[in-house]
Amino acid sequence: MTKLLTARVEPAGRLRSLTRRPEFTLVLVALAGFVALAIATNGNLLSAGTLGAFFRFLAVPIVIGLAQMVVLAIGQMNLSVGALTGFCAMVAAWAMLEAGLPAPLAIGVALLVGLVAGVTNGLLVVFTRINGFIVTLATMTIIEGLRYGVNGPDTFQGYSPGLREFGRASLLGLPVVFLVALAVAALVAFFFARTVTGRQLLASGGSPFAARLSGISNDRSIVIAHALSGLLAGVAAVITVASSGSVNSSIGDDLLLPSFAAPIIGGVALTGGAVSVAGTCLAAFIVRLVDVLQAQFDINRRWIDLIVGAVVLGAVLLGTARQKLLRRSS
C-alpha cells in the first residue's frame, strides 16, 4: 500500500517541480506570443515563406545567446561576442572571394579565428586579473577596427553558391541552419550536463573558492569558457554568411543585446554557476517574435530595444529576488 501511494505521489511531485521551472513559464509565453502574433498578422506568420524565414533568422540569436551563456556560467561577460561574429563572417567571405579558398576551408578559418579570439580573451583575463567585462570591452573595440579593416565599408557578396544554397536549404520543412543551431544547443547542453570540464566550469562560476579547494583550476575554466564563447561566435558567423548571402563591416553590431537577452531571460544567473540551454533557446524565440512584431507593424526599432531591455532588466531583478528568497528559506 505504501509503495502504491509513493508511486502516485512521485509523478505529482515531478509535475509540480516541472511547472515551477522558469523554462515552463517561457514555453507558455512563447506559445501565447506565437498564437497572438499569428492572429494579429491574419495568419501571415503561418505561411510557409514567413515561417521559414522566422526560423532561419532564429538560428543566429540562439547560437549567439549560447556564446554569451557559456561565459555567464563562470560569472563573467563577453562584450566582444557581436563584433567577433561580424569579424569572423568578414574573414570567411574574404577567404572565399579574395584568397580563393573553397567554402569548407573558409568555414574552418572563421571557426579558428573565433576560437583564437576567445582564447585570447580568456588569457588576457587570467594574466591581467582584470574583470572580463573590461577586457572584452577593449577587445570588442579592437575587433571592430579589424572587421572594418578587412574590406572597409564595401560589401562581400557573390561567394560560394553552395554555401548560400546551404543557407536557404530546408529539411522536413525547417531551415537547415536552424537545425544546425539546435544541434549546437544540444552539444552545449551535453557539455555542461555530462562532461567533467563542463561541470568544472559551473563549479568555478558557483564558488571559485570551493572549486579551488576541490582541485579545479579557475584560470583554466576562464580560458575554456571564453574559448568556447569565441568558437560559438564563429559558428554564428558561418550561419550568417550562409543565410544572408552578403556581409559588410556592420555585421554583428546588433547582436550584443540579443546575446544577453536570451540567456538572462532564459534564467541564467549573472553570478555564474548555472546555465539553461533550453531557457536560452526559448528566450531567443521570444525575442525573435518581438523582431517579427516590429517588422510586421513597422514599429520604431528604438521602441523594440526599449522593450527588450526592460524585459532583461526585469529578468535580472526577478532572478536576484528569487536568490534572496532561496537564501532566506535555507
Short mmCIF file of C-alpha atoms in Angstrom, two decimals:
data_model
loop_
_atom_site.label_atom_id
_atom_site.label_comp_id
_atom_site.label_asym_id
_atom_site.label_seq_id
_atom_site.Cartn_x
_atom_site.Cartn_y
_atom_site.Cartn_z
CA MET A 1 0.00 0.00 0.00
CA THR A 2 2.84 2.38 0.88
CA LYS A 3 4.61 1.66 -2.41
CA LEU A 4 1.40 2.41 -4.32
CA LEU A 5 0.97 5.77 -2.57
CA THR A 6 4.61 6.62 -3.22
CA ALA A 7 4.21 5.77 -6.90
CA ARG A 8 1.22 8.09 -7.11
CA VAL A 9 2.92 10.94 -5.26
CA GLU A 10 6.16 10.88 -7.28
CA PRO A 11 4.60 11.79 -10.68
CA ALA A 12 2.62 14.58 -9.00
CA GLY A 13 5.78 15.88 -7.36
CA ARG A 14 7.66 15.77 -10.64
CA LEU A 15 4.86 17.64 -12.40
CA ARG A 16 4.85 20.27 -9.67
CA SER A 17 8.62 20.63 -9.94
CA LEU A 18 8.37 20.96 -13.74
CA THR A 19 5.75 23.70 -13.61
CA ARG A 20 7.89 25.72 -11.20
CA ARG A 21 10.87 25.82 -13.55
CA PRO A 22 11.50 29.08 -15.48
CA GLU A 23 11.57 27.10 -18.74
CA PHE A 24 7.93 26.09 -18.24
CA THR A 25 6.90 29.74 -17.97
CA LEU A 26 8.93 30.55 -21.09
CA VAL A 27 7.18 27.78 -23.02
CA LEU A 28 3.79 29.26 -22.11
CA VAL A 29 4.92 32.78 -23.01
CA ALA A 30 6.40 31.59 -26.31
CA LEU A 31 3.24 29.70 -27.28
CA ALA A 32 0.95 32.57 -26.28
CA GLY A 33 3.11 35.10 -28.12
CA PHE A 34 3.27 32.99 -31.26
CA VAL A 35 -0.50 32.46 -31.34
CA ALA A 36 -1.19 36.14 -30.65
CA LEU A 37 1.19 37.24 -33.39
CA ALA A 38 -0.30 34.75 -35.84
CA ILE A 39 -3.76 36.17 -35.15
CA ALA A 40 -2.53 39.79 -35.33
CA THR A 41 -0.97 39.14 -38.75
CA ASN A 42 -4.16 37.44 -40.04
CA GLY A 43 -2.32 34.14 -40.33
CA ASN A 44 0.53 35.56 -42.41
CA LEU A 45 3.02 34.28 -39.83
CA LEU A 46 1.88 30.72 -40.56
CA SER A 47 2.59 30.89 -44.29
CA ALA A 48 5.43 28.66 -45.46
CA GLY A 49 7.68 31.53 -46.57
CA THR A 50 7.23 33.65 -43.44
CA LEU A 51 7.57 30.69 -41.09
CA GLY A 52 10.70 29.52 -42.90
CA ALA A 53 12.25 33.00 -42.64
CA PHE A 54 11.29 33.16 -38.96
CA PHE A 55 13.23 30.01 -38.07
CA ARG A 56 16.08 30.78 -40.49
CA PHE A 57 16.81 34.06 -38.74
CA LEU A 58 16.29 32.49 -35.32
CA ALA A 59 19.44 30.39 -35.75
CA VAL A 60 21.95 33.18 -35.08
CA PRO A 61 20.18 34.53 -31.93
CA ILE A 62 20.19 31.02 -30.47
CA VAL A 63 23.90 30.45 -31.08
CA ILE A 64 24.91 33.96 -30.03
CA GLY A 65 22.88 33.56 -26.84
CA LEU A 66 24.73 30.33 -26.12
CA ALA A 67 28.04 32.10 -26.79
CA GLN A 68 27.19 34.59 -24.03
CA MET A 69 25.74 31.91 -21.75
CA VAL A 70 28.97 29.89 -21.50
CA VAL A 71 30.80 32.97 -20.18
CA LEU A 72 27.97 33.88 -17.82
CA ALA A 73 28.36 30.34 -16.44
CA ILE A 74 31.63 31.41 -14.80
CA GLY A 75 30.21 34.76 -13.67
CA GLN A 76 31.76 36.85 -16.45
CA MET A 77 30.59 38.61 -19.62
CA ASN A 78 31.78 38.75 -23.21
CA LEU A 79 31.04 42.15 -24.74
CA SER A 80 33.01 41.27 -27.88
CA VAL A 81 30.71 38.46 -28.97
CA GLY A 82 28.78 40.52 -31.55
CA ALA A 83 31.84 42.21 -33.05
CA LEU A 84 33.65 38.86 -33.16
CA THR A 85 30.74 37.27 -35.03
CA GLY A 86 30.88 40.03 -37.62
CA PHE A 87 34.67 39.79 -37.91
CA CYS A 88 34.56 36.01 -38.41
CA ALA A 89 31.85 36.47 -41.06
CA MET A 90 34.00 39.02 -42.89
CA VAL A 91 37.03 36.72 -42.69
CA ALA A 92 35.03 33.80 -44.12
CA ALA A 93 33.77 35.89 -47.04
CA TRP A 94 37.25 37.34 -47.65
CA ALA A 95 38.77 33.86 -47.64
CA MET A 96 36.37 32.73 -50.35
CA LEU A 97 36.45 35.82 -52.57
CA GLU A 98 39.95 37.22 -52.12
CA ALA A 99 42.04 34.23 -51.04
CA GLY A 100 40.18 31.80 -53.30
CA LEU A 101 39.64 29.19 -50.59
CA PRO A 102 36.82 26.66 -51.00
CA ALA A 103 33.87 27.10 -48.67
CA PRO A 104 34.81 24.28 -46.22
CA LEU A 105 38.27 25.76 -45.68
CA ALA A 106 36.86 29.28 -45.32
CA ILE A 107 34.44 27.96 -42.69
CA GLY A 108 37.35 26.33 -40.87
CA VAL A 109 39.28 29.61 -40.94
CA ALA A 110 36.30 31.51 -39.49
CA LEU A 111 35.88 28.98 -36.68
CA LEU A 112 39.61 29.07 -35.95
CA VAL A 113 39.60 32.89 -35.80
CA GLY A 114 36.69 32.79 -33.34
CA LEU A 115 38.44 30.17 -31.20
CA VAL A 116 41.75 32.08 -31.15
CA ALA A 117 39.99 35.34 -30.25
CA GLY A 118 38.14 33.57 -27.44
CA VAL A 119 41.32 32.04 -26.08
CA THR A 120 42.98 35.47 -26.24
CA ASN A 121 40.12 36.98 -24.23
CA GLY A 122 40.46 34.27 -21.62
CA LEU A 123 44.24 34.58 -21.34
CA LEU A 124 44.01 38.36 -21.01
CA VAL A 125 41.53 37.97 -18.14
CA VAL A 126 43.77 35.41 -16.42
CA PHE A 127 47.09 37.21 -16.79
CA THR A 128 45.88 40.77 -16.15
CA ARG A 129 43.37 39.83 -13.42
CA ILE A 130 41.10 42.48 -14.91
CA ASN A 131 37.36 41.78 -14.99
CA GLY A 132 36.20 40.12 -18.21
CA PHE A 133 33.73 42.97 -18.75
CA ILE A 134 36.61 45.43 -19.16
CA VAL A 135 38.84 43.07 -21.14
CA THR A 136 36.15 42.17 -23.68
CA LEU A 137 35.08 45.82 -23.93
CA ALA A 138 38.63 46.58 -25.06
CA THR A 139 38.86 43.61 -27.43
CA MET A 140 35.42 44.48 -28.84
CA THR A 141 36.79 47.85 -29.93
CA ILE A 142 39.90 46.23 -31.41
CA ILE A 143 37.87 43.62 -33.28
CA GLU A 144 35.52 46.28 -34.66
CA GLY A 145 38.55 48.03 -36.15
CA LEU A 146 39.87 44.77 -37.58
CA ARG A 147 36.43 43.97 -39.01
CA TYR A 148 36.37 47.30 -40.85
CA GLY A 149 39.94 46.74 -41.99
CA VAL A 150 39.08 43.52 -43.84
CA ASN A 151 37.14 45.28 -46.60
CA GLY A 152 36.35 48.80 -45.40
CA PRO A 153 32.74 49.88 -45.96
CA ASP A 154 32.33 47.64 -49.02
CA THR A 155 30.15 44.53 -49.09
CA PHE A 156 31.28 40.98 -49.77
CA GLN A 157 28.82 39.14 -51.98
CA GLY A 158 28.76 36.52 -54.71
CA TYR A 159 30.75 33.97 -52.71
CA SER A 160 30.26 30.19 -52.74
CA PRO A 161 26.88 29.31 -54.35
CA GLY A 162 26.96 26.02 -52.48
CA LEU A 163 27.23 27.75 -49.11
CA ARG A 164 24.44 30.15 -49.97
CA GLU A 165 22.30 27.23 -51.12
CA PHE A 166 23.00 25.55 -47.79
CA GLY A 167 21.77 28.68 -46.03
CA ARG A 168 18.48 28.52 -47.96
CA ALA A 169 18.02 24.74 -47.72
CA SER A 170 15.25 23.10 -45.70
CA LEU A 171 14.81 19.67 -44.15
CA LEU A 172 11.39 18.39 -43.13
CA GLY A 173 10.05 21.91 -43.57
CA LEU A 174 12.62 23.51 -41.27
CA PRO A 175 15.64 25.57 -42.41
CA VAL A 176 18.87 23.59 -42.18
CA VAL A 177 20.66 26.48 -40.43
CA PHE A 178 18.01 26.37 -37.68
CA LEU A 179 18.57 22.63 -37.28
CA VAL A 180 22.31 23.33 -37.05
CA ALA A 181 21.62 25.82 -34.25
CA LEU A 182 19.55 23.20 -32.40
CA ALA A 183 22.36 20.66 -32.83
CA VAL A 184 24.83 23.18 -31.39
CA ALA A 185 22.47 23.78 -28.45
CA ALA A 186 22.27 20.02 -27.83
CA LEU A 187 26.07 19.77 -27.82
CA VAL A 188 26.36 22.67 -25.37
CA ALA A 189 23.75 21.07 -23.10
CA PHE A 190 25.66 17.76 -23.23
CA PHE A 191 28.91 19.59 -22.45
CA PHE A 192 27.57 21.11 -19.24
CA ALA A 193 25.49 18.12 -18.13
CA ARG A 194 27.72 15.18 -18.99
CA THR A 195 31.37 16.23 -19.21
CA VAL A 196 33.81 16.81 -16.38
CA THR A 197 35.05 20.06 -17.94
CA GLY A 198 31.53 21.43 -18.21
CA ARG A 199 30.76 20.67 -14.56
CA GLN A 200 34.07 22.24 -13.55
CA LEU A 201 33.08 25.45 -15.33
CA LEU A 202 29.84 25.55 -13.35
CA ALA A 203 31.73 24.85 -10.13
CA SER A 204 34.14 27.71 -10.83
CA GLY A 205 31.22 30.03 -11.52
CA GLY A 206 29.21 28.94 -8.49
CA SER A 207 32.02 29.22 -5.94
CA PRO A 208 35.58 29.87 -7.15
CA PHE A 209 36.96 29.33 -3.64
CA ALA A 210 35.26 25.96 -3.19
CA ALA A 211 36.27 24.96 -6.72
CA ARG A 212 39.90 25.77 -5.97
CA LEU A 213 39.77 23.69 -2.76
CA SER A 214 38.43 20.81 -4.87
CA GLY A 215 41.44 20.99 -7.16
CA ILE A 216 39.71 22.80 -10.02
CA SER A 217 41.74 25.46 -11.82
CA ASN A 218 39.58 28.57 -12.05
CA ASP A 219 42.03 30.10 -14.53
CA ARG A 220 41.62 27.08 -16.80
CA SER A 221 37.83 27.42 -16.54
CA ILE A 222 38.03 31.08 -17.55
CA VAL A 223 40.13 30.31 -20.64
CA ILE A 224 37.88 27.39 -21.67
CA ALA A 225 34.68 29.42 -21.23
CA HIS A 226 35.97 32.31 -23.34
CA ALA A 227 37.40 29.91 -25.93
CA LEU A 228 34.04 28.17 -26.25
CA SER A 229 32.31 31.54 -26.49
CA GLY A 230 34.63 32.57 -29.33
CA LEU A 231 34.08 29.27 -31.14
CA LEU A 232 30.30 29.69 -30.89
CA ALA A 233 30.64 33.23 -32.25
CA GLY A 234 32.46 31.66 -35.20
CA VAL A 235 29.55 29.24 -35.69
CA ALA A 236 27.11 32.16 -35.63
CA ALA A 237 29.29 33.88 -38.25
CA VAL A 238 29.19 30.87 -40.56
CA ILE A 239 25.38 30.73 -40.23
CA THR A 240 25.23 34.46 -41.01
CA VAL A 241 27.39 34.10 -44.13
CA ALA A 242 25.36 31.14 -45.35
CA SER A 243 21.90 32.60 -44.77
CA SER A 244 22.43 36.27 -45.65
CA GLY A 245 24.24 35.99 -48.99
CA SER A 246 26.32 39.12 -48.31
CA VAL A 247 28.30 40.60 -45.42
CA ASN A 248 29.78 44.00 -44.61
CA SER A 249 31.54 45.77 -41.76
CA SER A 250 28.27 46.43 -39.89
CA ILE A 251 27.58 42.71 -39.39
CA GLY A 252 27.32 41.92 -35.69
CA ASP A 253 26.56 45.45 -34.47
CA ASP A 254 23.02 44.46 -33.42
CA LEU A 255 23.93 41.19 -31.68
CA LEU A 256 25.18 42.37 -28.29
CA LEU A 257 21.77 42.99 -26.70
CA PRO A 258 20.24 39.71 -28.02
CA SER A 259 23.31 37.83 -26.77
CA PHE A 260 22.48 38.94 -23.21
CA ALA A 261 18.70 38.88 -23.59
CA ALA A 262 18.46 35.18 -24.47
CA PRO A 263 20.38 33.69 -21.52
CA ILE A 264 19.24 36.23 -18.92
CA ILE A 265 15.55 35.96 -19.83
CA GLY A 266 16.15 32.21 -20.05
CA GLY A 267 17.06 32.07 -16.38
CA VAL A 268 20.88 32.17 -16.40
CA ALA A 269 22.26 33.98 -13.35
CA LEU A 270 24.78 36.79 -13.81
CA THR A 271 26.66 35.49 -10.79
CA GLY A 272 27.53 32.23 -12.55
CA GLY A 273 27.24 28.59 -11.54
CA ALA A 274 24.10 27.76 -13.54
CA VAL A 275 23.08 27.53 -17.17
CA SER A 276 19.87 26.85 -19.04
CA VAL A 277 20.27 25.88 -22.68
CA ALA A 278 16.53 25.28 -23.11
CA GLY A 279 15.72 28.60 -21.45
CA THR A 280 18.23 30.42 -23.65
CA CYS A 281 16.71 28.93 -26.82
CA LEU A 282 13.15 29.72 -25.71
CA ALA A 283 14.09 33.29 -24.81
CA ALA A 284 15.75 33.72 -28.23
CA PHE A 285 12.45 32.52 -29.75
CA ILE A 286 10.51 35.15 -27.77
CA VAL A 287 12.94 37.94 -28.75
CA ARG A 288 12.57 36.83 -32.37
CA LEU A 289 8.78 37.19 -32.00
CA VAL A 290 9.35 40.78 -30.90
CA ASP A 291 11.50 41.36 -34.02
CA VAL A 292 8.73 39.99 -36.25
CA LEU A 293 6.22 42.24 -34.47
CA GLN A 294 8.44 45.22 -35.26
CA ALA A 295 8.73 44.26 -38.93
CA GLN A 296 5.05 43.46 -39.40
CA PHE A 297 3.72 46.67 -37.87
CA ASP A 298 6.63 49.00 -38.75
CA ILE A 299 7.35 49.87 -35.12
CA ASN A 300 10.35 52.11 -34.50
CA ARG A 301 13.35 49.91 -33.70
CA ARG A 302 14.20 52.04 -30.66
CA TRP A 303 10.92 51.06 -29.03
CA ILE A 304 11.73 47.40 -29.57
CA ASP A 305 15.15 47.88 -27.96
CA LEU A 306 13.43 49.59 -25.04
CA ILE A 307 11.03 46.65 -24.60
CA VAL A 308 13.76 44.01 -24.78
CA GLY A 309 15.99 45.99 -22.43
CA ALA A 310 13.16 46.38 -19.93
CA VAL A 311 12.44 42.64 -20.07
CA VAL A 312 16.14 41.86 -19.49
CA LEU A 313 16.22 44.25 -16.50
CA GLY A 314 13.05 42.67 -15.12
CA ALA A 315 14.53 39.19 -15.50
CA VAL A 316 17.67 40.27 -13.62
CA LEU A 317 15.62 41.79 -10.78
CA LEU A 318 13.37 38.72 -10.52
CA GLY A 319 16.41 36.44 -10.50
CA THR A 320 18.01 38.47 -7.72
CA ALA A 321 14.79 38.43 -5.68
CA ARG A 322 14.45 34.66 -6.18
CA GLN A 323 18.02 34.06 -4.98
CA LYS A 324 17.39 36.16 -1.83
CA LEU A 325 14.21 34.20 -1.06
CA LEU A 326 16.05 30.90 -1.52
CA ARG A 327 18.84 32.02 0.84
CA ARG A 328 16.29 33.08 3.47
CA SER A 329 14.36 29.81 3.21
CA SER A 330 17.55 27.78 3.56
#
